Coordinates of N, CA and C in Angstrom, one line a residue:
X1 N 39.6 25.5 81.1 CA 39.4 26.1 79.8 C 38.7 27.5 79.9
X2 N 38.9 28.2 79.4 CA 38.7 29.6 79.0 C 37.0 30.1 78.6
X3 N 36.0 30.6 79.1 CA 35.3 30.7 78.1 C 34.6 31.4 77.6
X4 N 34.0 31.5 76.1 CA 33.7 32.2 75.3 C 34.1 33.7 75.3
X5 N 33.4 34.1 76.6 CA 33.5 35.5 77.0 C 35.1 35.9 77.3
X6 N 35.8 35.3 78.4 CA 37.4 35.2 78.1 C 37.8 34.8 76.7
X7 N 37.7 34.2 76.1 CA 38.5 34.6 74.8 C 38.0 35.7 74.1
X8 N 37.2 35.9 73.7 CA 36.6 37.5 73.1 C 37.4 38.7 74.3
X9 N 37.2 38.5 75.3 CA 38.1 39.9 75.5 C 39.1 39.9 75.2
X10 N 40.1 38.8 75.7 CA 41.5 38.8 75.2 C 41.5 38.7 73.4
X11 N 40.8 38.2 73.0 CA 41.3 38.8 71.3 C 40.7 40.2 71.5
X12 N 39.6 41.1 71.5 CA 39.7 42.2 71.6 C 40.7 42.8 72.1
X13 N 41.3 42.8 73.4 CA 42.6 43.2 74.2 C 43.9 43.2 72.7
X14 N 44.0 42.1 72.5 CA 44.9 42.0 71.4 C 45.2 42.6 70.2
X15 N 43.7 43.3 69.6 CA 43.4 43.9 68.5 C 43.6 45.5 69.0
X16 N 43.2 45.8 70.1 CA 43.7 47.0 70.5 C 45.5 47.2 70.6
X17 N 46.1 46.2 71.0 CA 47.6 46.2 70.8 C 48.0 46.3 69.7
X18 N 47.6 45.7 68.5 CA 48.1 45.4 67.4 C 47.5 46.9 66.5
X19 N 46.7 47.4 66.7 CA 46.3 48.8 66.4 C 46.9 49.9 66.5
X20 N 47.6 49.6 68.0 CA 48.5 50.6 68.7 C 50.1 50.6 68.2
X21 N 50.1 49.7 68.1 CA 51.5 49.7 67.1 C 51.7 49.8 65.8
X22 N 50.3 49.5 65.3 CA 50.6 50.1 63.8 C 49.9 51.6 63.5
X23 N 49.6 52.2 64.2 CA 49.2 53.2 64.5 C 50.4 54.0 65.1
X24 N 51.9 53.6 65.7 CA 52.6 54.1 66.1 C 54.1 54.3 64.5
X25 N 53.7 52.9 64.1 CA 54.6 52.7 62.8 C 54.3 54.1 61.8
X26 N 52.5 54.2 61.8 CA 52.1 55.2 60.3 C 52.4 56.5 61.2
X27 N 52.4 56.4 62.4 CA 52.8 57.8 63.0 C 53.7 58.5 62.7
X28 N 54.8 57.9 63.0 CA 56.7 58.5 62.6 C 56.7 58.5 61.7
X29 N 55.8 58.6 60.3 CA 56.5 58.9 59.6 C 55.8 60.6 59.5
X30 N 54.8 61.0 60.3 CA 53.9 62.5 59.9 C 54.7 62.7 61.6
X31 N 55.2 62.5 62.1 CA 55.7 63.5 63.4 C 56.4 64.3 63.4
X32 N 56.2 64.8 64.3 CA 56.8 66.7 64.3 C 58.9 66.3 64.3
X33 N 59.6 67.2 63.4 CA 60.9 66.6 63.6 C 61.6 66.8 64.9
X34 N 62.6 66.3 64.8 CA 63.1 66.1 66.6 C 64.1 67.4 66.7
X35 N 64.2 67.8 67.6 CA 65.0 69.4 67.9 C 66.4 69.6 67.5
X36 N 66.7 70.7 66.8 CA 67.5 70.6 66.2 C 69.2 70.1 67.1
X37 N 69.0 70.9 68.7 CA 70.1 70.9 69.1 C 69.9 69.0 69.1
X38 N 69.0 68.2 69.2 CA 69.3 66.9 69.5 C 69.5 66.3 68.5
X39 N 69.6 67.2 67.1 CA 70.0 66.3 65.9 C 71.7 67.0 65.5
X40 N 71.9 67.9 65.9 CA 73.4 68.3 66.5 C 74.2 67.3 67.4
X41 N 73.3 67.0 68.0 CA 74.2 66.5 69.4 C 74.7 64.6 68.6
X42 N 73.6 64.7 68.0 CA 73.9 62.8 67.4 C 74.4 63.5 66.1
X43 N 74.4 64.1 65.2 CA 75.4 64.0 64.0 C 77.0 64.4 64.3
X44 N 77.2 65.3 65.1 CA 78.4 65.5 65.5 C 79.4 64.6 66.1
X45 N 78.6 63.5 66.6 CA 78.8 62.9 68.2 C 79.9 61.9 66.6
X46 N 79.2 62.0 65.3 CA 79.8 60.6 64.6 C 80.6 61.3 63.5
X47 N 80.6 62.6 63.5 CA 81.3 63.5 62.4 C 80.3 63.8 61.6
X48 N 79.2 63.6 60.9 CA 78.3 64.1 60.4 C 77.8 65.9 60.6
X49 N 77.3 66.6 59.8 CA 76.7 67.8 60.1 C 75.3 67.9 59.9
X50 N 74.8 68.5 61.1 CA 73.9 68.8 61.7 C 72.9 69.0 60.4
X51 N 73.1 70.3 59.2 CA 72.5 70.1 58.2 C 72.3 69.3 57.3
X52 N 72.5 68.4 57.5 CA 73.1 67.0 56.4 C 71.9 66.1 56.7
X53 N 71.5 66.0 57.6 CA 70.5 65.0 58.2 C 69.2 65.2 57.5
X54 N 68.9 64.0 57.0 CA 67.7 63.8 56.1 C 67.5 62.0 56.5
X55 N 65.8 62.1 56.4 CA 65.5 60.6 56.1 C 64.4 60.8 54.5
X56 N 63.7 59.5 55.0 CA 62.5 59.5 54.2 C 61.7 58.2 54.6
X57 N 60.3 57.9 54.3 CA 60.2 57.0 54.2 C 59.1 56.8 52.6
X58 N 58.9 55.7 52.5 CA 57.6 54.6 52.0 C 56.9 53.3 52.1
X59 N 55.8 53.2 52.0 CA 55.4 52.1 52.4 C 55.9 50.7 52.2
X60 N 56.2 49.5 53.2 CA 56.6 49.3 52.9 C 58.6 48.5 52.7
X61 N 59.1 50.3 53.1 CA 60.6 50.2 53.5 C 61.0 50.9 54.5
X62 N 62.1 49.7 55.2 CA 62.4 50.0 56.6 C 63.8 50.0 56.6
X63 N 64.3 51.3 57.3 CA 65.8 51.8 57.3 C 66.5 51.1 57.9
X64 N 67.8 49.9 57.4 CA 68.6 49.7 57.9 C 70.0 50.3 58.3
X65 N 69.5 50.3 59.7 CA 70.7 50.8 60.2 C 71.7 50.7 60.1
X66 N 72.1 49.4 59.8 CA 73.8 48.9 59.6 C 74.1 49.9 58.2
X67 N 73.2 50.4 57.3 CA 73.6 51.0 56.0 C 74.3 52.4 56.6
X68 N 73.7 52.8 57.3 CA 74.1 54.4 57.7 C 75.4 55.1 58.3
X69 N 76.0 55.7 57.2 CA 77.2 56.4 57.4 C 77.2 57.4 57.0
X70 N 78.7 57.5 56.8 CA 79.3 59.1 56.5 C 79.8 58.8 55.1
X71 N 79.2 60.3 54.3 CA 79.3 60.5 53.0 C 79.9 61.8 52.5
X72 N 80.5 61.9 51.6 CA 80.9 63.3 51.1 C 81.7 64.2 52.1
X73 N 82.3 63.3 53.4 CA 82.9 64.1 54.1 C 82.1 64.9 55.2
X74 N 81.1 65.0 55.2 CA 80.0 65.1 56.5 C 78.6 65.0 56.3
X75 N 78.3 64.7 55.2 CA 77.1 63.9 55.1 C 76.6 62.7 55.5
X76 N 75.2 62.0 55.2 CA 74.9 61.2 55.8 C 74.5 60.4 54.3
X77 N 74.6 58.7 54.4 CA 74.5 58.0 53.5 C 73.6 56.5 54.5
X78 N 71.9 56.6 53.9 CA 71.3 55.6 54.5 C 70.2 55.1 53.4
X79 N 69.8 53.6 53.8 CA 69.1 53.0 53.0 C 67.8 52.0 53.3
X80 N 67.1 52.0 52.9 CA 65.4 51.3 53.1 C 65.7 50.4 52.6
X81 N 65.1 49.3 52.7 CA 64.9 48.0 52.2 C 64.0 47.3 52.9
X82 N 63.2 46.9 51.5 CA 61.8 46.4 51.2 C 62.0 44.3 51.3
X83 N 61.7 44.0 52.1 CA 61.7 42.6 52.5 C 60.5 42.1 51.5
X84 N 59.9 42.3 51.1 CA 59.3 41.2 49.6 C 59.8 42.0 48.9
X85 N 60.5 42.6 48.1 CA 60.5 42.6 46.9 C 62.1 43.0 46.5
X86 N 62.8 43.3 47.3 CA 63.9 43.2 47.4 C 64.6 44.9 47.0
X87 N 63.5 45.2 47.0 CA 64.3 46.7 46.2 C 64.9 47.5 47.4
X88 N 65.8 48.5 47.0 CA 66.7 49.1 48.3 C 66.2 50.8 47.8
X89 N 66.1 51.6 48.6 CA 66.0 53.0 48.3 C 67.0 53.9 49.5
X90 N 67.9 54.8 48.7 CA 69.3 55.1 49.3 C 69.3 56.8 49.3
X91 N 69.2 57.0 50.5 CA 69.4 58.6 50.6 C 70.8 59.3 51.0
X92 N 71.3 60.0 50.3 CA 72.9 60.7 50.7 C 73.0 62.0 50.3
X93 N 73.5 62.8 51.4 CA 73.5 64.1 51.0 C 74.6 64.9 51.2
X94 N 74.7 66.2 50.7 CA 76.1 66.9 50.7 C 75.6 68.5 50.3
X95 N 76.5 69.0 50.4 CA 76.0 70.8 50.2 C 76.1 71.2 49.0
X96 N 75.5 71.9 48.4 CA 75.5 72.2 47.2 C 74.1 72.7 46.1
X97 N 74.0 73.1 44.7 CA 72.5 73.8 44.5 C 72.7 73.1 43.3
X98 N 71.5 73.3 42.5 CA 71.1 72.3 40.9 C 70.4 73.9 40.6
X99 N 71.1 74.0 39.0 CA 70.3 75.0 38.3 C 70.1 74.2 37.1
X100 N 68.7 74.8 36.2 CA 68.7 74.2 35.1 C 69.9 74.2 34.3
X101 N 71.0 74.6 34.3 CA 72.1 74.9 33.6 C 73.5 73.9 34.1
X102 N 73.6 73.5 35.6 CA 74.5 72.6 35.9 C 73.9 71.5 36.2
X103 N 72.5 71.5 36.7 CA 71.7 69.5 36.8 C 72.4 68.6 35.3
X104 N 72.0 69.2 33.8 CA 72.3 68.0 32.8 C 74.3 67.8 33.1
X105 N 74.7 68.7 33.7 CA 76.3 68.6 33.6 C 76.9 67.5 35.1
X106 N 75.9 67.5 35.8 CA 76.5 66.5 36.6 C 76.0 64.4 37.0
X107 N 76.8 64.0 36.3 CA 76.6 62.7 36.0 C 75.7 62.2 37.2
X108 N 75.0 61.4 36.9 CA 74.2 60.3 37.4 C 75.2 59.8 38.7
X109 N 74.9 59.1 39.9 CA 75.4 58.7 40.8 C 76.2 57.4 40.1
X110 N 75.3 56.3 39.4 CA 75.9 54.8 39.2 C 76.8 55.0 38.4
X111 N 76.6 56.0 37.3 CA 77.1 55.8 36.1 C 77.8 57.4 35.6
X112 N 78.6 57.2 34.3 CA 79.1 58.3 34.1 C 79.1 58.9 32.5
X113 N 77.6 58.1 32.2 CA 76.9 58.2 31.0 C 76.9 59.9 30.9
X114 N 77.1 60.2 30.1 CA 76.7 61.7 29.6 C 75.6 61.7 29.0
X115 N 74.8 63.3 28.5 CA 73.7 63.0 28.6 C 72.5 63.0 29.2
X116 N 73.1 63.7 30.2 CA 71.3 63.1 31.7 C 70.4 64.5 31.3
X117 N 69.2 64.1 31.2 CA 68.2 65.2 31.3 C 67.6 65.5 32.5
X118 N 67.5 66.7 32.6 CA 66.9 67.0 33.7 C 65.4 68.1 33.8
X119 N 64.3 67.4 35.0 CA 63.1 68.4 35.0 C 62.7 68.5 36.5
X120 N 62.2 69.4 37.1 CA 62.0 69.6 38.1 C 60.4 70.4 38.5
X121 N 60.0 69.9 39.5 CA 58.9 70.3 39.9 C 59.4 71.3 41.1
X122 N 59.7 72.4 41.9 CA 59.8 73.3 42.9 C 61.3 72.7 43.5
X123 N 61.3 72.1 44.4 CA 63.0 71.7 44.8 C 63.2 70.3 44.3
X124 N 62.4 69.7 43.9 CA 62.7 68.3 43.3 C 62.9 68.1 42.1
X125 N 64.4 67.8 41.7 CA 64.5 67.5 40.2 C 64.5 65.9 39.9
X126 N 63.9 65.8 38.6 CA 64.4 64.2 38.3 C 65.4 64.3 37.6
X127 N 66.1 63.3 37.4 CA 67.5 63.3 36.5 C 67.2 61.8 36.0
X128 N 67.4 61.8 34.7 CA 68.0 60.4 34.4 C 68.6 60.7 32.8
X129 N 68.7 59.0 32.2 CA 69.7 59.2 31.2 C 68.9 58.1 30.4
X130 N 70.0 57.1 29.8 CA 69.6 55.8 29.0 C 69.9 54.9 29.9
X131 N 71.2 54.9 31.1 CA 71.5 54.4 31.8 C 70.3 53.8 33.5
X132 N 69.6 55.4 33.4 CA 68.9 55.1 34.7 C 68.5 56.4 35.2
X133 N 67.9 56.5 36.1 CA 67.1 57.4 37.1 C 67.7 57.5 38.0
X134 N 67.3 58.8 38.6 CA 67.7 59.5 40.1 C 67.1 60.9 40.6
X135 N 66.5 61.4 42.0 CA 66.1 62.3 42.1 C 67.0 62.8 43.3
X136 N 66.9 64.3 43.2 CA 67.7 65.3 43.8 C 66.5 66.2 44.4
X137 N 66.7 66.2 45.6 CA 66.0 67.0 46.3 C 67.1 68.4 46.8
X138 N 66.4 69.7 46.3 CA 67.5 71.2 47.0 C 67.0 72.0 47.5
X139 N 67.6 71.9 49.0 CA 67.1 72.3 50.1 C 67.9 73.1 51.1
X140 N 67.7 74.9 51.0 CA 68.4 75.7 51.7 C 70.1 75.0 51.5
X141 N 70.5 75.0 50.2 CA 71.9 74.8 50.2 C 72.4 73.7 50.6
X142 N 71.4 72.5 50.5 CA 71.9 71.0 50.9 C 71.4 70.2 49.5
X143 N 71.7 69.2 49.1 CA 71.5 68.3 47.9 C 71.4 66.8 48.8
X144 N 69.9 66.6 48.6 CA 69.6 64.8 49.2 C 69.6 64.3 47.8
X145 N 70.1 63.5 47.5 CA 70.3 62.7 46.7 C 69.4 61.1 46.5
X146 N 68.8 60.8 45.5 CA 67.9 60.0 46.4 C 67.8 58.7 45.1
X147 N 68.4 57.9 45.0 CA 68.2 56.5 44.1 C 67.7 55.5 44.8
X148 N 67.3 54.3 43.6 CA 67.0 52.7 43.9 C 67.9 52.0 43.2
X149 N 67.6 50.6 44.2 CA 68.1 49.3 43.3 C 67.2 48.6 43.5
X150 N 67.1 47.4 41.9 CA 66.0 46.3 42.4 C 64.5 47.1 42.6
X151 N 64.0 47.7 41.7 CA 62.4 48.6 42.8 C 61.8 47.6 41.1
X152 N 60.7 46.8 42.1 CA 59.6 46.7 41.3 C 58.7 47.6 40.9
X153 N 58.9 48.5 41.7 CA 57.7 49.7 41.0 C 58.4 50.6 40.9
X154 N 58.5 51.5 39.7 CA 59.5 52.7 39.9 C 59.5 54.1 40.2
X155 N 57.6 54.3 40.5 CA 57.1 54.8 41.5 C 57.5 55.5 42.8
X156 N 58.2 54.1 43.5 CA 58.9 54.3 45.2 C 60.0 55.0 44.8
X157 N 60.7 55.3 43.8 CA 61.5 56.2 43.6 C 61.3 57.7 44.0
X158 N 60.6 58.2 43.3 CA 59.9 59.1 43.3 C 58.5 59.7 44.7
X159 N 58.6 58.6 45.0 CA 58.2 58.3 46.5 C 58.7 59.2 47.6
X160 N 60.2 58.3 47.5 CA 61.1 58.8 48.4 C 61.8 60.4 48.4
X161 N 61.6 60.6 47.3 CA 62.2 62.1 46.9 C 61.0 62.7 47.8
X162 N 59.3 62.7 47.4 CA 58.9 63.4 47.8 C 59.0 63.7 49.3
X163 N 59.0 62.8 49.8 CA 59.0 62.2 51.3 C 60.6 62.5 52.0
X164 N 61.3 63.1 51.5 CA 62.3 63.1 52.3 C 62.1 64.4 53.0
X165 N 62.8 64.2 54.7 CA 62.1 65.4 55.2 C 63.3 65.4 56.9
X166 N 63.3 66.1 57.6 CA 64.1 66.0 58.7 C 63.5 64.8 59.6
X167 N 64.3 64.4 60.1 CA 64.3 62.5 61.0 C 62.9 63.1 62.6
X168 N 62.5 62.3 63.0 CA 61.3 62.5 64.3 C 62.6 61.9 65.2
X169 N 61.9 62.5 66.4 CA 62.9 61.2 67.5 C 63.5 60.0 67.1
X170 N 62.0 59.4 67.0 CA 62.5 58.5 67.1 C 63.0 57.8 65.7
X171 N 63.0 58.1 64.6 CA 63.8 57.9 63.6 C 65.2 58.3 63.8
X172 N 65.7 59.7 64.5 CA 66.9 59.8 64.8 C 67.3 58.9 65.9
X173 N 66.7 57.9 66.3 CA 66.9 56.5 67.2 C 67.3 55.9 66.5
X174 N 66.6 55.5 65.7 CA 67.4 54.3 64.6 C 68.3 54.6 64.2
X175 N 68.1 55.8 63.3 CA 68.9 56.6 62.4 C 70.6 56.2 63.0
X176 N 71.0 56.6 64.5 CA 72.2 55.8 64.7 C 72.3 55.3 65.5
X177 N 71.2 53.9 65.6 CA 71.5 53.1 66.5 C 72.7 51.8 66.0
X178 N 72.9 52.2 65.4 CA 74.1 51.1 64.8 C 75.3 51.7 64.5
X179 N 75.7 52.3 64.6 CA 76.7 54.0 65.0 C 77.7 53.5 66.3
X180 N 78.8 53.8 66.7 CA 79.4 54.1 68.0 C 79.0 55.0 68.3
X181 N 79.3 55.2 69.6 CA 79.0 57.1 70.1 C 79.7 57.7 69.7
X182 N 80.7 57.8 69.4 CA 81.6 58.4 68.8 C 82.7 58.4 67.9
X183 N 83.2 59.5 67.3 CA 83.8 59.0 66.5 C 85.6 57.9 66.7
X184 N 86.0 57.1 66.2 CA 86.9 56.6 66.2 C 88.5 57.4 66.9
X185 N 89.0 56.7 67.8 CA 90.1 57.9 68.3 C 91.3 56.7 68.2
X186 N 92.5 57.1 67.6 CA 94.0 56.8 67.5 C 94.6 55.8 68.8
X187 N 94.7 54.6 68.5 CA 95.4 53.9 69.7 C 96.4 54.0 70.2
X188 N 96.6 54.2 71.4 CA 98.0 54.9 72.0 C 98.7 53.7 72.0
X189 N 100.4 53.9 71.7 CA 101.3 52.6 72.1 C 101.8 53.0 72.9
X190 N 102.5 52.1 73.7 CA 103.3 52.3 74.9 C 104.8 52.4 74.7
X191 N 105.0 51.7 74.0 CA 106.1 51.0 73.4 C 107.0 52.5 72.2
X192 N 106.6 53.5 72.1 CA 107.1 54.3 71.2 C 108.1 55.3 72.3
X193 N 109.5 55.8 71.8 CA 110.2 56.4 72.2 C 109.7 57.7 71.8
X194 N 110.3 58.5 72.9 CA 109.5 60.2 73.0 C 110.3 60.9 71.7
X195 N 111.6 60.3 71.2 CA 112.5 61.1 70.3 C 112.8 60.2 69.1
X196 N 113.3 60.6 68.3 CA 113.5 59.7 67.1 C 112.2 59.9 66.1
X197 N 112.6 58.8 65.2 CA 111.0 58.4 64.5 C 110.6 58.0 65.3
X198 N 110.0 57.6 65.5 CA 109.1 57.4 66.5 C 108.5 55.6 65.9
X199 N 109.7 54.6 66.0 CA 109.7 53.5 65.3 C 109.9 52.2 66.6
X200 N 108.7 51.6 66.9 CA 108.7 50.8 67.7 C 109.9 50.3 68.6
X201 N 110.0 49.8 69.9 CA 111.3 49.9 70.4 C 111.6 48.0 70.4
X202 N 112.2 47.7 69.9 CA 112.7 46.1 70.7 C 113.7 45.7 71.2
X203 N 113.1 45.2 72.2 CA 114.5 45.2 73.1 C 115.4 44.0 72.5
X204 N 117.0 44.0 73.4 CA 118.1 43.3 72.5 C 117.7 41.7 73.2
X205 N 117.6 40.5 72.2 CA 117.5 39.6 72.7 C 118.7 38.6 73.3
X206 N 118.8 37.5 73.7 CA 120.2 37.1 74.1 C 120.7 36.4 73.0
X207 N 121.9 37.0 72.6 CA 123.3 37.1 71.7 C 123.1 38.2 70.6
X208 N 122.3 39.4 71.1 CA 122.5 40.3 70.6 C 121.3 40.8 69.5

């Protein structure tokens, strides 16, 4: 049996571990972003554009990977989800600018309510309707797009807008760790003739 003095270090020992990792968790989200060419090299690798790349976080929600694709044709489409409380917060982006004059003219993501008002603090606009809420972050000619579902507080909405910001390493880890390396390439058949349509060949079986 262990005593007194051995157990107190090892729970000490332990509390320093458990410090260190959650000291590594609140880290990534204030770390310096990861280099551009290395956020080139992984958006490309899946068809995404290099500009397109945005995260965010809040407390709280943790990026599921399996959510993260391709949106709008080279954007990026990912989502947080909050394990008690069930709420999801979903970031997608694409190129484009919000003036006071075209934000009320472009419908809401869910819905196609007319009507949305819009106000904006510096690059962050809110947008909503009777239908619902949504914030738009405009940035050097990109549009992050930024909704919830399910948010007990509606707060983390507005959260996430603030907070969205270029991915750290190791968020661009996650970011596509559930990704192929690359993008999808055409299966070659063996079986196709060099001339014609190009219409599967079968050979003649017996009686013709």
């Amino acid at each position: 049996m262990r005593s007194a003095s051995a157990r107190g270090i090892t729970a000490f020992s332990m509390s320093i571990v458990l410090a260190s990792l959650a000291a590594s968790v609140v880290g990534c989200a204030s770390a310096a972003p990861a280099d551009p060419d290395t956020i080139a090299q992984r958006a490309t690798a899946v068809g995404m554009s290099p500009d397109l790349i945005y995260v965010t976080a809040v407390d709280g929600y943790d990026l599921a990977p399996q959510s993260v694709g391709l949106t709008g044709g080279a954007g990026i489409s990912a989502s947080w989800f909050n394990g008690q409380t069930g709420g999801i917060l979903t970031v997608r982006t694409d190129r484009g600018t919000l003036t006071p004059e075209t934000c009320p003219e472009m419908p809401l993501w869910d819905t196609l309510d007319a009507g949305v008002a819009c106000s904006n603090e510096g690059d962050i606009w809110h947008r909503f309707s009777d239908s619902g809420e949504e914030y738009m972050v405009a940035r050097d000619g990109v549009l992050i797009l930024v909704t919830g579902t399910n948010l007990t507080d509606p707060s983390d909405l507005e959260a996430a807008a603030e907070a969205v910001r270029l991915p750290s390493d190791a968020e661009l880890d996650l970011l596509f760790s559930d990704l192929p390396a690359g993008p999808a390439q055409p299966i070659e058949r063996g079986d196709l003739p060099e001339n014609g349509d190009g219409a599967p060949i079968d050979p003649t079986g017996p009686g013709g």
